[in-house]
Amino acid sequence: MEVMVILGLAGYAKKSIFADMEVFYSNDIRDGRIRLSPEESAHCVKVLRHRVGDEVYVSGGDGNLYRCTLEEADSRAAVARVLSVEGGFGTHPYRLWMAVAPTKNIDRFEWFTEKATEMGVDRITPLLCAHSERKVYNQERGQRVIVAAAKQSLKGKVPQLDGLTSFRALMEELHSAGFTGQKFIAYCDSDIAAGLNTRVPLTGAVAAVKTEGEAAAGEALPGALFLIGPEGDFSSEEIAAAMEAGFTPLSLGPSRLRTETAAALCVAAVYTALCV
């Protein structure tokens, strides 16, 4: 069976008054004024040629969309006055935390963070594992990637992006702070898998997340945490530690997927099941 899908738009969004809207980003909100960064100011004033009195929209990264009027059209420090606020702008009906080992080619990991932000993710933790080839991560550059993706996809909330975090530190955080949601780990080692419980297919994992949300009846958003390892996979010790911490082994199908593909697949599955 052959299936052909034709998308007529480079960027797709459900038809709304926001579909063609330009959104700026700033978390500098004080006294009813929003101050844009030098980069956002230049884009607003030099590129789009906005002038004093123009109406502009700003995402505060806090889940709100601010409708503003431009008060100071300075290409290095533009200032806008807030007219109204739309809460819950571009949000999603779930809590999704992705802990993913950055790839040796950082462009691939940044591609994942961009696409995850576009679909809907709440927290991204770059994970340092025993078999990781990449042992450094530029968090500042990564933040720019997800802010740009949040603006492009009309997200009112920018995901939390952590610095590079060791696998052990993540387990310690989960032990001390806990996580109220489903926890899954995807890995490749079939020998290790043979000694553990049967892996849950991704469809089953997402169904469990959806069921959790239905059971909460709107009182709390369903949550999920996915662990995706490096090209060299998780070590046997890391897999054992995750299992002890209550993670469920996850199957992503018969194909051998790259790290960023596996991570994006998990985000897409949750987004599709709960948003589309």
Short mmCIF file of C-alpha atoms in Angstrom, two decimals:
data_model
loop_
_atom_site.label_atom_id
_atom_site.label_comp_id
_atom_site.label_asym_id
_atom_site.label_seq_id
_atom_site.Cartn_x
_atom_site.Cartn_y
_atom_site.Cartn_z
CA MET A 1 0.00 0.00 0.00
CA GLU A 2 1.34 3.42 -0.93
CA VAL A 3 0.42 6.60 0.89
CA MET A 4 1.13 10.08 -0.42
CA VAL A 5 0.85 13.15 1.77
CA ILE A 6 1.10 16.61 0.25
CA LEU A 7 1.67 19.62 2.50
CA GLY A 8 1.03 22.90 0.77
CA LEU A 9 2.55 25.09 3.48
CA ALA A 10 6.16 25.35 4.60
CA GLY A 11 4.91 25.98 8.11
CA TYR A 12 1.61 24.43 9.15
CA ALA A 13 -0.72 25.56 11.92
CA LYS A 14 -4.43 25.25 12.50
CA LYS A 15 -6.10 28.24 10.92
CA SER A 16 -6.39 31.03 13.44
CA ILE A 17 -5.82 34.74 13.76
CA PHE A 18 -2.29 33.89 14.89
CA ALA A 19 -1.31 31.78 11.85
CA ASP A 20 0.59 34.59 10.09
CA MET A 21 1.55 36.56 13.17
CA GLU A 22 5.11 37.63 13.97
CA VAL A 23 5.98 36.94 17.60
CA PHE A 24 8.91 38.47 19.47
CA TYR A 25 10.40 37.03 22.64
CA SER A 26 11.40 38.66 25.90
CA ASN A 27 11.25 37.69 29.56
CA ASP A 28 12.14 41.22 30.66
CA ILE A 29 8.65 42.32 31.74
CA ARG A 30 8.36 45.10 34.32
CA ASP A 31 5.79 47.77 35.20
CA GLY A 32 3.60 46.99 32.22
CA ARG A 33 6.52 47.32 29.81
CA ILE A 34 8.43 44.70 27.83
CA ARG A 35 12.04 45.36 26.89
CA LEU A 36 13.38 43.50 23.87
CA SER A 37 16.93 42.18 23.64
CA PRO A 38 19.33 43.79 21.14
CA GLU A 39 18.74 40.88 18.73
CA GLU A 40 14.94 41.07 18.98
CA SER A 41 15.04 44.87 18.82
CA ALA A 42 17.06 44.81 15.60
CA HIS A 43 14.66 42.29 14.06
CA CYS A 44 11.65 44.35 15.12
CA VAL A 45 12.91 47.79 14.07
CA LYS A 46 15.49 47.19 11.33
CA VAL A 47 14.17 44.08 9.60
CA LEU A 48 10.40 44.41 10.04
CA ARG A 49 10.56 48.22 10.25
CA HIS A 50 8.11 48.62 13.10
CA ARG A 51 7.63 52.17 14.34
CA VAL A 52 6.31 53.81 17.51
CA GLY A 53 2.61 53.08 17.87
CA ASP A 54 2.70 49.79 15.95
CA GLU A 55 0.98 46.83 17.55
CA VAL A 56 3.31 43.90 18.24
CA TYR A 57 3.01 40.54 19.96
CA VAL A 58 5.55 39.26 22.46
CA SER A 59 5.92 35.83 24.03
CA GLY A 60 7.21 36.04 27.57
CA GLY A 61 8.29 32.41 27.66
CA ASP A 62 5.96 32.04 30.67
CA GLY A 63 2.93 30.72 28.79
CA ASN A 64 1.53 34.18 28.06
CA LEU A 65 1.19 36.12 24.82
CA TYR A 66 1.38 39.87 25.28
CA ARG A 67 -0.35 42.24 22.86
CA CYS A 68 1.61 45.46 22.96
CA THR A 69 2.14 48.82 21.35
CA LEU A 70 5.69 49.86 20.52
CA GLU A 71 6.75 52.84 22.66
CA GLU A 72 10.45 53.07 21.83
CA ALA A 73 11.57 51.96 18.36
CA ASP A 74 15.23 51.66 19.26
CA SER A 75 17.00 49.03 17.13
CA ARG A 76 19.18 48.11 20.12
CA ALA A 77 16.68 48.41 22.98
CA ALA A 78 13.06 48.53 21.86
CA VAL A 79 10.35 48.92 24.50
CA ALA A 80 6.69 47.94 24.19
CA ARG A 81 3.73 48.73 26.45
CA VAL A 82 1.44 45.82 27.33
CA LEU A 83 -2.16 46.23 26.18
CA SER A 84 -3.54 42.78 26.99
CA VAL A 85 -2.42 39.30 27.95
CA GLU A 86 -3.56 35.93 26.60
CA GLY A 87 -2.81 33.16 29.09
CA GLY A 88 -2.07 29.57 28.13
CA PHE A 89 -0.91 30.56 24.67
CA GLY A 90 0.48 27.70 22.58
CA THR A 91 0.42 25.26 25.49
CA HIS A 92 -0.15 21.49 25.38
CA PRO A 93 -2.23 19.13 27.58
CA TYR A 94 0.67 17.15 29.02
CA ARG A 95 4.03 17.46 30.80
CA LEU A 96 6.91 16.03 28.79
CA TRP A 97 10.50 15.71 29.97
CA MET A 98 13.12 14.42 27.53
CA ALA A 99 16.53 13.36 28.89
CA VAL A 100 18.66 12.75 25.80
CA ALA A 101 22.38 12.21 25.29
CA PRO A 102 23.74 14.88 22.89
CA THR A 103 25.08 13.44 19.65
CA LYS A 104 28.70 13.69 18.53
CA ASN A 105 27.47 15.90 15.69
CA ILE A 106 25.77 18.61 17.75
CA ASP A 107 23.67 19.73 14.78
CA ARG A 108 21.67 16.53 15.09
CA PHE A 109 20.91 17.16 18.77
CA GLU A 110 19.96 20.77 18.06
CA TRP A 111 17.65 19.51 15.30
CA PHE A 112 15.93 17.39 17.96
CA THR A 113 15.58 20.27 20.44
CA GLU A 114 14.13 22.46 17.70
CA LYS A 115 11.55 19.89 16.57
CA ALA A 116 10.66 18.91 20.14
CA THR A 117 10.00 22.56 20.97
CA GLU A 118 7.84 22.99 17.88
CA MET A 119 5.65 20.04 18.85
CA GLY A 120 5.58 20.59 22.60
CA VAL A 121 8.04 19.67 25.35
CA ASP A 122 8.47 21.08 28.84
CA ARG A 123 12.01 20.15 29.79
CA ILE A 124 15.07 18.93 27.91
CA THR A 125 18.03 17.48 29.80
CA PRO A 126 21.23 16.86 27.81
CA LEU A 127 22.45 13.61 29.35
CA LEU A 128 26.08 12.61 29.90
CA CYS A 129 26.33 8.82 29.90
CA ALA A 130 29.12 6.27 30.27
CA HIS A 131 29.28 5.74 26.50
CA SER A 132 28.76 9.37 25.46
CA GLU A 133 31.11 10.63 22.76
CA ARG A 134 30.12 14.26 23.33
CA LYS A 135 31.14 15.42 26.78
CA VAL A 136 30.50 19.17 26.44
CA TYR A 137 27.35 21.12 25.60
CA ASN A 138 26.89 24.82 24.87
CA GLN A 139 23.73 25.59 26.82
CA GLU A 140 23.63 29.25 25.74
CA ARG A 141 23.63 28.28 22.07
CA GLY A 142 21.05 25.59 22.77
CA GLN A 143 18.81 28.16 24.44
CA ARG A 144 18.87 30.31 21.31
CA VAL A 145 17.77 27.33 19.23
CA ILE A 146 14.73 26.56 21.38
CA VAL A 147 13.71 30.21 21.74
CA ALA A 148 13.71 30.57 17.94
CA ALA A 149 11.71 27.35 17.63
CA ALA A 150 9.19 28.49 20.24
CA LYS A 151 8.64 31.76 18.38
CA GLN A 152 8.27 30.04 15.01
CA SER A 153 5.77 27.50 16.32
CA LEU A 154 3.77 30.04 18.34
CA LYS A 155 4.57 28.61 21.74
CA GLY A 156 3.95 30.87 24.69
CA LYS A 157 6.23 28.85 26.95
CA VAL A 158 9.88 28.12 26.26
CA PRO A 159 11.01 24.67 27.47
CA GLN A 160 13.44 24.41 30.35
CA LEU A 161 16.85 23.53 28.92
CA ASP A 162 19.30 22.10 31.44
CA GLY A 163 23.06 22.10 31.27
CA LEU A 164 24.87 18.84 30.57
CA THR A 165 23.75 16.47 33.34
CA SER A 166 25.37 13.19 34.30
CA PHE A 167 23.20 10.08 34.35
CA ARG A 168 23.96 9.68 38.05
CA ALA A 169 22.91 13.27 38.81
CA LEU A 170 19.61 12.70 37.01
CA MET A 171 18.92 9.56 39.05
CA GLU A 172 19.76 11.46 42.24
CA GLU A 173 17.36 14.26 41.29
CA LEU A 174 14.58 11.76 40.64
CA HIS A 175 15.28 10.08 43.97
CA SER A 176 15.19 13.34 45.93
CA ALA A 177 12.53 15.32 44.06
CA GLY A 178 10.56 12.52 42.42
CA PHE A 179 8.57 12.72 39.20
CA THR A 180 4.81 12.31 39.04
CA GLY A 181 4.38 10.66 35.68
CA GLN A 182 5.28 7.71 33.51
CA LYS A 183 9.01 6.96 33.11
CA PHE A 184 10.49 5.11 30.12
CA ILE A 185 13.98 4.15 28.96
CA ALA A 186 14.84 3.14 25.38
CA TYR A 187 18.01 1.16 24.74
CA CYS A 188 19.45 -1.21 22.15
CA ASP A 189 21.14 -4.02 24.12
CA SER A 190 19.05 -7.11 23.36
CA ASP A 191 21.12 -9.31 25.71
CA ILE A 192 20.27 -7.06 28.62
CA ALA A 193 16.66 -6.83 27.49
CA ALA A 194 16.34 -10.61 27.61
CA GLY A 195 16.84 -10.55 31.36
CA LEU A 196 14.31 -7.79 32.01
CA ASN A 197 10.58 -7.41 31.67
CA THR A 198 9.11 -7.28 28.18
CA ARG A 199 9.54 -3.88 26.62
CA VAL A 200 6.46 -1.71 26.20
CA PRO A 201 5.86 -0.50 22.62
CA LEU A 202 5.81 3.26 22.17
CA THR A 203 2.10 3.15 21.37
CA GLY A 204 1.48 1.44 24.70
CA ALA A 205 3.61 3.96 26.55
CA VAL A 206 1.70 6.87 25.06
CA ALA A 207 -1.61 5.15 25.79
CA ALA A 208 -0.57 4.91 29.45
CA VAL A 209 0.19 8.63 29.50
CA LYS A 210 -3.17 9.41 27.92
CA THR A 211 -5.00 7.16 30.37
CA GLU A 212 -3.28 8.93 33.26
CA GLY A 213 -4.62 12.23 31.97
CA GLU A 214 -8.15 10.90 31.60
CA ALA A 215 -8.06 9.50 35.14
CA ALA A 216 -6.98 12.87 36.50
CA ALA A 217 -10.10 14.41 34.91
CA GLY A 218 -8.44 17.76 34.35
CA GLU A 219 -7.06 18.08 37.88
CA ALA A 220 -3.48 17.48 36.70
CA LEU A 221 -1.74 17.13 33.36
CA PRO A 222 -0.41 13.68 32.47
CA GLY A 223 3.38 13.47 32.56
CA ALA A 224 6.09 11.42 30.89
CA LEU A 225 9.88 11.21 31.08
CA PHE A 226 11.82 9.47 28.32
CA LEU A 227 15.50 8.51 28.56
CA ILE A 228 17.31 8.25 25.22
CA GLY A 229 20.96 7.22 25.28
CA PRO A 230 24.03 8.02 23.16
CA GLU A 231 25.15 6.35 19.94
CA GLY A 232 26.99 3.77 22.07
CA ASP A 233 23.82 3.04 24.08
CA PHE A 234 23.35 3.09 27.84
CA SER A 235 25.72 0.96 29.89
CA SER A 236 24.35 -2.10 31.67
CA GLU A 237 24.83 -0.26 34.98
CA GLU A 238 22.80 2.71 33.75
CA ILE A 239 19.98 0.47 32.54
CA ALA A 240 19.92 -1.35 35.87
CA ALA A 241 19.85 1.96 37.76
CA ALA A 242 16.95 3.21 35.65
CA MET A 243 15.02 0.01 36.25
CA GLU A 244 15.60 0.32 39.98
CA ALA A 245 14.28 3.91 39.77
CA GLY A 246 11.02 2.66 38.27
CA PHE A 247 11.62 3.16 34.55
CA THR A 248 9.81 0.92 32.07
CA PRO A 249 11.82 -0.56 29.15
CA LEU A 250 10.60 0.94 25.88
CA SER A 251 10.49 -0.46 22.35
CA LEU A 252 10.68 1.95 19.41
CA GLY A 253 10.09 -0.69 16.76
CA PRO A 254 12.32 -2.90 14.60
CA SER A 255 14.41 -0.14 13.01
CA ARG A 256 17.75 0.95 14.45
CA LEU A 257 17.23 4.66 15.04
CA ARG A 258 19.70 7.46 15.58
CA THR A 259 19.58 9.11 18.98
CA GLU A 260 17.88 12.26 17.71
CA THR A 261 15.39 10.24 15.64
CA ALA A 262 14.42 8.09 18.62
CA ALA A 263 13.95 11.16 20.80
CA ALA A 264 11.90 13.02 18.20
CA LEU A 265 9.74 9.93 17.68
CA CYS A 266 8.81 9.89 21.37
CA VAL A 267 7.84 13.58 21.34
CA ALA A 268 5.86 13.14 18.12
CA ALA A 269 3.99 10.14 19.53
CA VAL A 270 2.89 12.04 22.64
CA TYR A 271 1.99 15.14 20.63
CA THR A 272 -0.01 13.12 18.10
CA ALA A 273 -1.94 11.18 20.72
CA LEU A 274 -2.86 14.15 22.89
CA CYS A 275 -2.98 17.12 20.51
CA VAL A 276 -3.79 16.05 16.96
#
